[in-house]
XYZ file of C-alpha atoms in Angstrom:
555
model
C 17.681 16.494 -20.442
C 18.280 18.021 -16.987
C 18.257 21.602 -18.283
C 15.027 20.827 -20.164
C 13.460 19.529 -16.943
C 14.259 22.840 -15.243
C 12.812 24.789 -18.187
C 9.639 22.693 -18.082
C 9.273 23.359 -14.355
C 9.573 27.115 -14.916
C 7.090 26.886 -17.801
C 4.618 24.988 -15.676
C 4.898 27.395 -12.728
C 4.356 30.379 -15.032
C 1.270 28.764 -16.586
C -0.027 27.893 -13.121
C 0.354 31.529 -12.072
C -1.696 32.632 -15.098
C -4.594 30.158 -14.691
C -4.411 28.408 -11.295
C -8.069 27.430 -11.118
C -8.067 25.507 -14.420
C -4.676 23.831 -13.992
C -4.958 22.775 -10.336
C -1.278 22.587 -9.548
C 2.033 20.824 -10.051
C 4.002 17.988 -8.477
C 7.732 18.704 -8.312
C 9.754 15.599 -7.538
C 12.756 17.146 -5.831
C 14.639 16.322 -2.679
C 16.055 18.980 -0.409
C 19.069 20.604 -2.081
C 20.238 23.658 -4.024
C 17.877 23.079 -6.965
C 14.909 22.710 -4.634
C 16.043 25.871 -2.823
C 16.039 27.814 -6.114
C 12.458 26.748 -6.793
C 11.267 27.678 -3.310
C 13.023 31.040 -3.524
C 11.220 31.799 -6.794
C 7.717 30.938 -5.569
C 7.101 34.258 -3.729
C 7.482 36.024 -7.088
C 4.283 34.401 -8.325
C 1.198 36.611 -7.977
C -1.401 35.955 -5.323
C -1.231 34.776 -1.716
C 0.505 31.550 -0.828
C 0.447 29.403 2.319
C 2.735 26.577 3.371
C 0.943 23.558 4.852
C 2.168 20.219 6.201
C 1.112 16.569 5.647
C -0.606 16.367 9.062
C -2.794 19.466 8.699
C -6.275 18.917 10.153
C -9.722 19.618 8.726
C -10.342 22.639 10.918
C -7.309 24.393 9.443
C -8.456 23.593 5.905
C -12.198 24.169 6.106
C -12.596 26.068 9.347
C -15.042 25.337 12.101
C -15.957 26.187 15.645
C -13.058 27.528 17.698
C -13.898 25.967 21.041
C -11.205 27.789 23.007
C -12.177 31.234 21.690
C -15.874 30.469 22.101
C -15.369 29.554 25.756
C -13.318 32.695 26.355
C -15.815 35.098 24.730
C -19.025 33.346 25.721
C -20.282 33.134 22.125
C -19.742 30.954 19.097
C -16.512 31.888 17.297
C -15.814 30.295 13.924
C -12.459 30.083 12.124
C -12.720 30.485 8.329
C -10.014 28.002 7.277
C -7.785 28.023 4.208
C -10.625 27.018 1.861
C -12.363 30.360 2.378
C -9.737 32.401 0.500
C -8.176 31.404 -2.863
C -4.461 30.844 -2.391
C -1.509 28.817 -3.579
C -0.852 25.992 -1.108
C 2.707 24.665 -0.885
C 3.038 21.177 0.569
C 6.440 19.527 1.205
C 6.788 15.756 1.763
C 3.692 15.235 -0.366
C 4.451 11.508 -0.659
C 3.525 11.240 3.038
C 0.001 12.594 2.563
C -2.516 9.982 3.643
C -5.701 9.163 1.789
C -7.934 11.310 4.005
C -5.945 14.508 3.437
C -5.598 13.756 -0.277
C -9.396 13.519 -0.476
C -9.810 16.838 1.366
C -7.366 18.621 -0.933
C -9.056 17.076 -3.968
C -12.402 18.287 -2.655
C -10.980 21.797 -2.361
C -9.737 21.718 -5.971
C -13.027 20.288 -7.273
C -14.931 23.140 -5.630
C -13.373 25.547 -8.158
C -12.568 28.239 -5.608
C -9.313 29.236 -7.336
C -6.922 27.285 -5.136
C -3.800 25.660 -6.549
C -1.281 23.195 -5.117
C 2.491 23.000 -5.406
C 3.520 19.607 -4.052
C 7.127 18.625 -3.382
C 7.550 14.864 -3.762
C 10.631 13.796 -1.794
C 10.207 10.035 -2.192
C 13.445 8.065 -2.160
C 12.024 5.236 -4.285
C 9.903 5.347 -7.475
C 7.034 3.722 -5.560
C 6.997 6.507 -2.965
C 4.942 9.154 -4.661
C 1.897 11.354 -4.334
C -1.612 9.957 -4.052
C -2.985 8.945 -7.449
C -6.299 10.694 -6.732
C -4.465 13.934 -5.998
C -2.121 13.729 -9.002
C -5.179 13.203 -11.183
C -6.338 16.705 -10.282
C -3.015 18.451 -10.948
C -1.971 19.332 -14.473
C 1.809 19.088 -14.245
C 4.531 16.766 -12.985
C 8.271 17.485 -13.325
C 11.150 15.420 -11.953
C 14.017 17.716 -10.890
C 16.227 15.135 -9.167
C 18.579 14.935 -12.170
C 18.909 18.697 -12.591
C 22.369 20.097 -11.881
C 22.572 23.474 -10.189
C 24.640 24.883 -13.068
C 21.925 24.126 -15.639
C 19.126 25.870 -13.733
C 19.375 29.116 -15.689
C 15.873 30.020 -16.813
C 13.961 32.340 -14.475
C 10.267 32.996 -13.973
C 8.687 35.817 -15.958
C 8.599 39.205 -14.258
C 5.514 39.887 -12.085
C 4.376 42.533 -14.573
C 4.484 40.026 -17.442
C 2.484 37.518 -15.401
C -0.146 40.153 -14.614
C -0.377 41.072 -18.302
C -0.827 37.409 -19.232
C -3.581 37.000 -16.623
C -5.379 40.006 -18.095
C -5.023 38.658 -21.653
C -6.105 35.086 -20.830
C -9.920 35.595 -21.175
C -9.453 36.700 -24.796
C -7.249 33.763 -25.870
C -8.985 31.349 -28.257
C -8.174 27.729 -29.125
C -8.939 26.428 -32.648
C -11.450 23.602 -32.756
C -9.027 21.306 -34.583
C -6.456 21.865 -31.822
C -8.855 20.627 -29.138
C -9.693 17.550 -31.238
C -5.970 16.923 -31.756
C -5.210 17.099 -28.027
C -8.021 14.655 -27.269
C -6.839 12.212 -29.945
C -3.271 12.493 -28.657
C -4.397 11.528 -25.145
C -6.128 8.469 -26.572
C -2.966 7.387 -28.420
C -1.051 7.349 -25.137
C -3.951 5.447 -23.516
C -4.778 8.254 -21.068
C -8.299 7.444 -19.934
C -8.984 10.528 -17.830
C -10.831 13.383 -19.522
C -9.083 15.818 -17.208
C -5.896 15.448 -19.272
C -7.242 17.096 -22.490
C -8.835 19.820 -20.368
C -5.517 20.485 -18.652
C -3.724 20.528 -22.022
C -6.314 22.988 -23.387
C -5.912 25.283 -20.369
C -2.111 25.037 -20.456
C -1.989 25.904 -24.171
C -4.117 29.009 -23.500
C -1.834 30.020 -20.640
C 1.284 29.635 -22.805
C -0.300 31.729 -25.564
C -1.184 34.444 -23.041
C 2.380 34.421 -21.699
C 3.617 34.950 -25.273
C 1.157 37.832 -25.772
C -0.975 36.032 -28.378
C -4.759 35.842 -28.606
C -4.755 32.579 -30.575
C -3.159 29.301 -29.540
C -0.394 28.161 -31.897
C 1.419 24.881 -32.471
C 4.254 25.781 -30.071
C 1.725 26.252 -27.261
C 0.078 22.901 -27.983
C 3.448 21.120 -28.035
C 4.533 22.605 -24.706
C 1.177 21.727 -23.128
C 1.276 18.138 -24.402
C 4.807 17.588 -23.077
C 3.904 18.832 -19.595
C 0.469 17.221 -19.257
C 0.698 13.895 -21.104
C 4.206 12.528 -20.532
C 3.694 11.447 -16.892
C 0.154 10.189 -17.550
C 0.973 7.884 -20.481
C 0.195 4.208 -19.980
C 1.297 2.953 -23.389
C 3.790 3.869 -26.104
C 2.096 4.599 -29.435
C 3.237 2.542 -32.374
C 5.349 4.334 -34.904
C 3.474 5.315 -38.016
C 4.437 3.342 -41.158
C 6.387 5.315 -43.780
C 4.244 6.831 -46.534
C 3.941 4.806 -49.693
C 5.679 6.269 -52.739
C 3.373 7.630 -55.440
C 2.477 5.247 -58.261
C 4.058 6.026 -61.605
C 0.845 5.535 -63.529
C -1.078 7.977 -61.319
C -2.411 10.953 -63.223
C -0.524 14.138 -62.564
C -3.581 15.949 -61.358
C -2.935 18.293 -58.461
C -4.420 17.402 -55.102
C -7.045 19.740 -53.692
C -5.829 22.527 -51.435
C -7.417 20.882 -48.400
C -4.988 18.024 -48.845
C -2.077 20.293 -47.935
C -3.792 21.222 -44.700
C -4.429 17.569 -43.906
C -0.807 16.693 -44.595
C 0.372 19.496 -42.353
C -2.040 18.369 -39.630
C -0.781 14.782 -39.844
C 2.826 15.957 -39.732
C 2.152 18.098 -36.672
C 0.396 15.189 -34.960
C 3.438 12.981 -35.566
C 5.697 15.697 -34.174
C 3.503 15.936 -31.077
C 3.688 12.181 -30.537
C 7.476 12.237 -30.840
C 7.748 15.195 -28.455
C 5.747 13.386 -25.773
C 7.437 10.051 -26.497
C 10.846 11.637 -25.867
C 9.779 12.530 -22.315
C 8.381 9.120 -21.379
C 10.233 7.257 -18.600
C 12.803 4.904 -20.146
C 11.470 2.022 -18.030
C 7.810 2.645 -18.896
C 7.246 -0.817 -20.341
C 8.860 -2.497 -17.331
C 6.850 -0.401 -14.909
C 3.677 -1.225 -16.820
C 4.489 -4.917 -16.593
C 4.931 -4.714 -12.820
C 2.040 -2.336 -12.193
C 4.277 0.414 -10.778
C 3.176 3.437 -12.757
C 3.164 6.726 -10.893
C -0.545 7.101 -11.450
C -1.169 3.731 -9.849
C 1.172 4.119 -6.901
C -0.191 4.200 -3.424
C -0.303 7.700 -2.051
C 0.325 7.060 1.556
C 3.906 6.089 0.931
C 6.128 6.302 3.986
C 3.511 8.115 5.981
C 0.939 5.351 6.405
C -1.139 5.605 9.529
C -0.264 2.780 11.888
C -2.681 -0.116 11.938
C -3.242 -2.761 14.575
C -1.878 -0.732 17.508
C -3.205 -1.146 21.062
C -4.485 1.968 22.739
C -2.441 1.310 25.911
C -3.012 2.920 29.256
C -4.303 6.495 29.626
C -1.780 9.137 30.677
C -2.430 12.240 32.794
C -4.220 14.989 30.895
C -2.325 18.108 29.940
C -3.173 21.655 28.763
C -3.378 22.014 25.018
C -4.986 23.616 22.024
C -7.934 21.935 20.347
C -7.105 20.990 16.751
C -10.109 18.884 15.827
C -8.394 15.591 16.677
C -7.684 15.743 20.410
C -10.366 14.864 22.947
C -11.240 17.073 25.917
C -10.869 15.588 29.386
C -14.039 17.110 30.856
C -13.315 16.219 34.481
C -9.768 17.587 34.379
C -10.947 20.739 32.611
C -13.595 21.423 35.263
C -11.094 20.679 38.020
C -8.671 23.235 36.544
C -11.384 25.905 36.227
C -13.100 25.390 39.597
C -10.718 27.379 41.855
C -11.117 30.524 39.724
C -14.897 30.755 39.419
C -15.475 33.346 42.180
C -12.720 35.604 40.850
C -13.999 35.320 37.270
C -17.614 36.040 38.236
C -16.466 39.089 40.198
C -14.294 40.326 37.321
C -17.106 39.949 34.788
C -19.837 41.053 37.207
C -21.952 38.070 36.245
C -23.840 35.313 38.018
C -22.873 32.637 35.507
C -22.360 29.303 37.220
C -19.378 28.300 35.077
C -16.817 30.438 33.248
C -14.180 28.606 31.257
C -11.013 30.066 29.752
C -8.858 28.421 27.041
C -6.139 27.855 29.645
C -8.518 25.542 31.537
C -8.814 23.038 28.718
C -7.165 19.681 29.373
C -6.682 17.130 26.620
C -6.720 13.371 26.962
C -3.546 11.426 26.241
C -2.895 7.752 25.697
C 0.319 5.762 25.606
C 0.136 3.840 22.336
C 2.049 0.603 22.240
C 2.832 -1.103 18.980
C 3.340 -4.828 18.535
C 7.027 -5.660 18.462
C 8.845 -7.459 15.651
C 12.118 -9.243 16.393
C 14.162 -9.507 13.198
C 16.762 -12.261 13.534
C 19.577 -11.694 11.021
C 21.595 -14.918 11.103
C 25.057 -15.360 9.624
C 24.750 -18.636 7.681
C 28.277 -18.628 6.243
C 31.302 -20.782 6.917
C 31.840 -24.134 8.565
C 29.983 -23.192 11.769
C 26.805 -22.195 9.895
C 24.874 -25.331 10.826
C 25.477 -24.847 14.545
C 24.540 -21.158 14.428
C 21.390 -21.807 12.464
C 20.327 -24.602 14.765
C 20.761 -22.369 17.816
C 18.886 -19.532 16.093
C 16.105 -21.957 15.242
C 15.825 -23.012 18.880
C 15.823 -19.394 20.087
C 13.134 -18.389 17.598
C 10.936 -21.306 18.615
C 11.331 -20.434 22.301
C 10.435 -16.804 21.633
C 7.444 -17.823 19.537
C 6.163 -19.892 22.436
C 6.040 -16.647 24.457
C 4.850 -14.476 21.568
C 1.158 -14.616 22.392
C 1.687 -13.256 25.909
C 4.148 -10.549 24.819
C 2.521 -9.935 21.422
C 5.845 -10.200 19.609
C 6.268 -11.135 15.982
C 9.432 -12.881 14.793
C 11.185 -12.900 11.400
C 14.402 -14.600 10.290
C 16.838 -13.390 7.614
C 19.764 -15.582 6.628
C 22.772 -14.182 4.789
C 25.455 -16.237 3.092
C 27.283 -16.414 -0.222
C 26.588 -13.178 -2.082
C 23.295 -12.023 -0.584
C 20.553 -12.284 2.020
C 17.230 -14.117 2.019
C 14.055 -13.718 4.060
C 13.672 -17.196 5.501
C 10.719 -16.514 7.788
C 8.347 -13.563 7.206
C 6.954 -11.846 10.328
C 4.775 -14.352 12.157
C 3.564 -15.541 15.546
C 2.726 -19.000 14.275
C 4.926 -21.650 15.891
C 3.826 -24.279 13.355
C 4.768 -22.090 10.393
C 8.088 -21.186 12.023
C 9.072 -24.828 12.505
C 8.137 -25.625 8.901
C 10.163 -22.714 7.482
C 13.158 -23.299 9.740
C 13.352 -27.054 9.239
C 16.026 -26.916 6.518
C 18.166 -23.769 6.359
C 21.068 -23.572 3.865
C 24.599 -22.737 5.004
C 28.138 -22.149 3.781
C 29.859 -19.584 1.596
C 31.065 -16.031 2.217
C 29.796 -13.500 4.763
C 27.731 -10.752 3.055
C 27.141 -8.828 6.282
C 26.122 -5.648 4.423
C 23.427 -7.549 2.504
C 22.063 -8.965 5.753
C 21.934 -5.522 7.358
C 20.312 -4.021 4.247
C 17.629 -6.730 4.152
C 16.979 -6.239 7.876
C 16.596 -2.485 7.443
C 14.192 -2.974 4.536
C 12.070 -5.417 6.555
C 12.086 -3.016 9.527
C 10.821 -0.173 7.323
C 7.989 -2.385 6.076
C 7.157 -3.353 9.662
C 6.935 0.287 10.731
C 4.482 0.897 7.903
C 2.256 -1.860 9.337
C 2.339 -0.386 12.833
C 4.986 -2.678 14.338
C 8.007 -1.653 16.424
C 10.974 -3.544 14.948
C 14.132 -4.610 16.783
C 17.156 -6.224 15.165
C 18.915 -9.267 16.660
C 22.112 -10.000 14.716
C 23.912 -13.352 15.183
C 27.329 -13.154 13.505
C 31.056 -13.236 14.057
C 31.269 -9.804 12.352
C 33.943 -10.846 9.853
C 32.416 -9.526 6.612
C 34.161 -10.496 3.378
C 31.487 -9.867 0.676
C 30.478 -6.322 -0.307
C 26.906 -5.216 -0.968
C 27.535 -5.531 -4.710
C 28.395 -9.211 -4.264
C 32.121 -8.736 -4.901
C 34.668 -10.225 -2.522
C 37.135 -8.203 -0.457
C 37.236 -7.449 3.240
C 37.853 -3.639 3.037
C 34.897 -3.003 0.725
C 32.683 -5.416 2.675
C 33.607 -3.732 5.967
C 32.948 -0.237 4.532
C 29.513 -1.254 3.194
C 28.545 -2.859 6.498
C 29.632 0.218 8.477
C 27.678 2.548 6.171
C 24.453 0.551 6.463
C 24.942 0.160 10.222
C 25.206 3.938 10.520
C 21.944 4.259 8.581
C 20.229 1.791 10.921
C 21.468 3.778 13.909
C 20.248 7.054 12.370
C 16.736 5.601 12.054
C 16.678 4.689 15.736
C 16.255 0.958 15.159
C 16.956 -0.996 18.345
C 19.733 -3.536 17.752
C 21.494 -6.370 19.587
C 24.639 -8.053 18.297
C 25.354 -11.601 19.496
C 28.935 -12.611 18.743
C 28.870 -16.307 17.831
C 32.583 -16.595 17.078
C 34.496 -19.229 19.058
C 36.978 -16.531 20.026
C 35.139 -13.171 20.233
C 37.046 -10.343 18.568
C 36.727 -6.633 17.895
C 34.722 -7.023 14.676
C 31.344 -7.736 16.310
C 31.926 -5.212 19.106
C 32.698 -2.506 16.526
C 29.592 -3.478 14.576
C 27.464 -3.146 17.723
C 28.944 0.316 18.340
C 28.146 1.375 14.762
C 24.585 0.126 15.211
C 24.254 1.898 18.559
C 23.131 -1.411 20.057
C 24.091 -3.829 22.794
C 26.828 -6.427 22.401
C 26.786 -9.976 23.771
C 29.754 -12.330 23.479
C 28.284 -15.809 23.516
C 30.796 -18.025 21.714
C 29.120 -21.210 22.891
C 25.573 -19.896 23.129
C 22.731 -22.332 23.075
C 19.136 -21.441 22.271
C 18.219 -20.972 25.928
C 21.108 -18.547 26.534
C 20.261 -16.537 23.418
C 16.590 -16.360 24.404
C 17.449 -15.185 27.945
C 19.854 -12.533 26.629
C 17.321 -11.160 24.168
C 14.491 -11.167 26.686
C 16.626 -9.333 29.270
C 17.730 -6.715 26.734
C 14.216 -5.999 25.434
C 12.433 -5.793 28.772
């Protein structure tokens, strides 16, 4: 299926080059790699201008507006046109990080019908990390290239001359009425509620016919369009049609009317269409439907959510900068920077203007944003000393919670034992809830250190999405003996723990390792080095000592 995915991507890009305004664009789910590089290298061959944008592009770059710096320099209003003024193909990497505001702006640009098209690269690591549903609704195609091997990516885009010929032929291509009715009925069978889907299928079929040099859409064009437009939009699997009943022996041998042959052929083609689309449906469609995780229902902000609940912090000194529609001008600092040059500027311009500002005078306001901090306690609950460790962790958490209001810290506790890890206390500042959750913690079993680190990293990623600054506090003796898969064995367990620790370090997560072993060894010190964090050897630590060590390290 990987070579077919590549062929579908090339088909979709060719159709998009022929009729960009009607098809809107394509989402290519592909991480950075050789296959992605082949696609990006082929895009300049498509006709028309193209521009690469980024997930943090501002409104002034998209729609234009007053250029304050140029207006101040020239003494008149200077307006920038923006990307929306000229039809172009916009290429957007990391599309899963596009927030709702930018998705709405791009959707507005497509709805305006100005001839723009979008090529979005979805680099999400998880199925839930995907492009905004509102934006995907306005794009005809979606192709997943993550399973494509570089050796199977053989098909190339049509030559520029062939694409130009198809664009010239497109206005004369006709679609039979029964084909449009069939595409609409097919969308209904897959429970696709949006009316954009049949319109996209109609436009794609016309584009495929034009690419083949035909003036009339044929069955092959309809099949290709249905596969590319309907497969990722389906929300149900159609029931298989019952087998036809055998003819009755006592039926008269009269021949059926000629129209019956056409109807039979139409029914057969409809069944073939259903099977073609069904073959491309995700294998876990029913499971994803049950859990509400369809691509079309996924949240669009993904890993790029704007932080919420942050404090503004103290203002920092202003600095020179370029206005981008988001920054605020520090008026006093700007005037202070321009004041010493006024006599020279009036003399150079031979003017009596009281104030002459240049773009270099502009000073922008800055603020130091401080996020609330989350302390993630990952507690080793294995072995005979588990009860003592958990009791000390409980005391330390309660002491930190008592100070949480003043320092605005949240606290969470993850316990790992046996074959996995468990979130014992979700992020909270409630002392009452903490005491209730920590009143009876289980202990004993193996030491799944990798599972504890993995759970901590997952919780830290969630905390960052909510605007918190996570820090990891790990209480363990470092002697892992259960791998991430749940299998026993010290070498595999140690390798898994080191790999996840390296990932935590790569993400810049602050970490502290508190060695709770009676005789501190190299295991915890090595773990702290892999995490890039601080190491404390507290074999007989009580809750007060742990709290003091953590407070000193975080201040």
